[in-house]
Amino acid sequence: GILGMIGCTYLAASIVFLVSKGNRTVLAGAIGVMTALYIAGRHGALDFLGPVNTFLGHGVGSIFGSHTAIVTAGMLAGTVFLPGSDVARPRDRVRFLAVLGFLLVLSGYLLRPLHGFSKIAGTESWTLATAGICCLVFLVFYLVLDVAGLRRAASFLVPAGRNPLAAYLLPDQLNNILLLLGAVLPVNLWRVFWPFADKGGAAGMLNAAAMTALILLLTTLLTRAKVILKL
């Protein structure tokens, strides 16, 4: 399941971080090795690990390759905020995060012809590009919240931060509710309320932004009603 996948990737990435003592060069190199591991898995080089691949469900290349690379990229970005970091000045942090994000997105774009850009398959292109986008978004939040000190600008995100499990589960539950209603109503509710639900390109991005806004609103309402989901 997804929680098992998250646990495995965090465990593997944490071990890499501890062994390397947070060395940024080692972490960057590890992302390259993990990317290569995923590619090897896709081309049958890891088939000899049959039972292990079966146990992990998604295979060694996916779990310890592309998915662990995402966590490692996040740790690499976070090293500049550790106490005693040699990248401590705001402008140096901004430069590091900007370059890291750009290089990850560029790498993902260049590798896209290999296996495509797919979250479901956890391809190396999706891994690198999304990790890069996260770095750049994180950079924007750092500039707005820490450098400019505009804390109120992100206040709309606070409920999701306080109730993240609800925000994570809501999209599926919303889909289930619409499907149940669709079973008794002679209309496709997704088409009524979400005309771009299965579109790609600009329409797909608009759909994603609208869905995100809706989930934030629902999470805010649940949080204010003190409906907090916890494991």
CSV table of N, CA and C in Angstrom, one decimal, residues 1 9 15 17 19 22 27 42 78 106 109 146 149 155 169 181-182 185 187 200 211 221:
chain,number,residue,atom,x,y,z
A,1,GLY,N,0.8,-1.2,0.0
A,1,GLY,CA,0.0,0.0,0.0
A,1,GLY,C,0.9,1.3,0.0
A,9,THR,N,10.6,4.2,1.4
A,9,THR,CA,11.4,5.2,0.8
A,9,THR,C,12.0,6.1,1.8
A,15,ILE,N,18.7,6.4,5.7
A,15,ILE,CA,19.9,5.6,5.8
A,15,ILE,C,21.0,6.3,4.9
A,17,PHE,N,21.1,9.4,4.1
A,17,PHE,CA,21.4,10.7,4.7
A,17,PHE,C,22.4,10.5,5.9
A,19,VAL,N,24.4,7.9,6.6
A,19,VAL,CA,25.7,7.4,6.1
A,19,VAL,C,26.5,8.5,5.5
A,22,GLY,N,24.8,13.9,5.5
A,22,GLY,CA,24.1,15.0,4.9
A,22,GLY,C,25.0,15.7,3.9
A,27,LEU,N,24.5,13.2,-1.7
A,27,LEU,CA,23.1,13.1,-1.9
A,27,LEU,C,22.7,13.4,-3.3
A,42,ARG,N,13.3,-1.1,-15.1
A,42,ARG,CA,12.4,-1.1,-16.3
A,42,ARG,C,12.9,-2.0,-17.4
A,78,GLY,N,16.8,20.5,1.8
A,78,GLY,CA,16.7,20.9,3.2
A,78,GLY,C,18.0,21.1,3.9
A,106,LEU,N,14.9,20.1,-15.6
A,106,LEU,CA,15.6,19.9,-16.9
A,106,LEU,C,15.9,18.5,-17.1
A,109,TYR,N,12.8,16.6,-18.0
A,109,TYR,CA,12.4,16.9,-19.3
A,109,TYR,C,13.2,16.1,-20.3
A,146,ASP,N,9.8,33.7,4.8
A,146,ASP,CA,11.0,33.9,5.6
A,146,ASP,C,11.7,35.2,5.2
A,149,GLY,N,8.9,38.0,5.0
A,149,GLY,CA,8.1,38.0,6.3
A,149,GLY,C,6.6,38.1,6.1
A,155,SER,N,-1.7,32.0,5.0
A,155,SER,CA,-2.6,31.5,6.1
A,155,SER,C,-3.7,30.6,5.6
A,169,LEU,N,-7.1,12.3,1.9
A,169,LEU,CA,-8.1,11.4,1.7
A,169,LEU,C,-9.4,12.0,1.0
A,181,LEU,N,-23.9,9.2,-5.9
A,181,LEU,CA,-25.0,10.0,-6.4
A,181,LEU,C,-25.3,9.7,-7.8
A,182,GLY,N,-24.3,9.4,-8.6
A,182,GLY,CA,-24.5,9.1,-10.0
A,182,GLY,C,-25.2,7.8,-10.3
A,185,LEU,N,-28.9,9.2,-9.9
A,185,LEU,CA,-29.3,10.3,-10.7
A,185,LEU,C,-28.9,10.1,-12.1
A,187,VAL,N,-27.4,11.5,-14.4
A,187,VAL,CA,-26.5,12.5,-14.9
A,187,VAL,C,-25.1,12.2,-14.4
A,200,GLY,N,-6.1,16.9,-20.5
A,200,GLY,CA,-4.7,17.1,-20.3
A,200,GLY,C,-4.3,18.6,-20.6
A,211,MET,N,-9.3,21.7,-8.4
A,211,MET,CA,-9.5,20.6,-7.4
A,211,MET,C,-8.7,20.9,-6.1
A,221,LEU,N,-13.0,23.7,6.3
A,221,LEU,CA,-14.3,23.5,6.9
A,221,LEU,C,-14.3,22.4,8.0
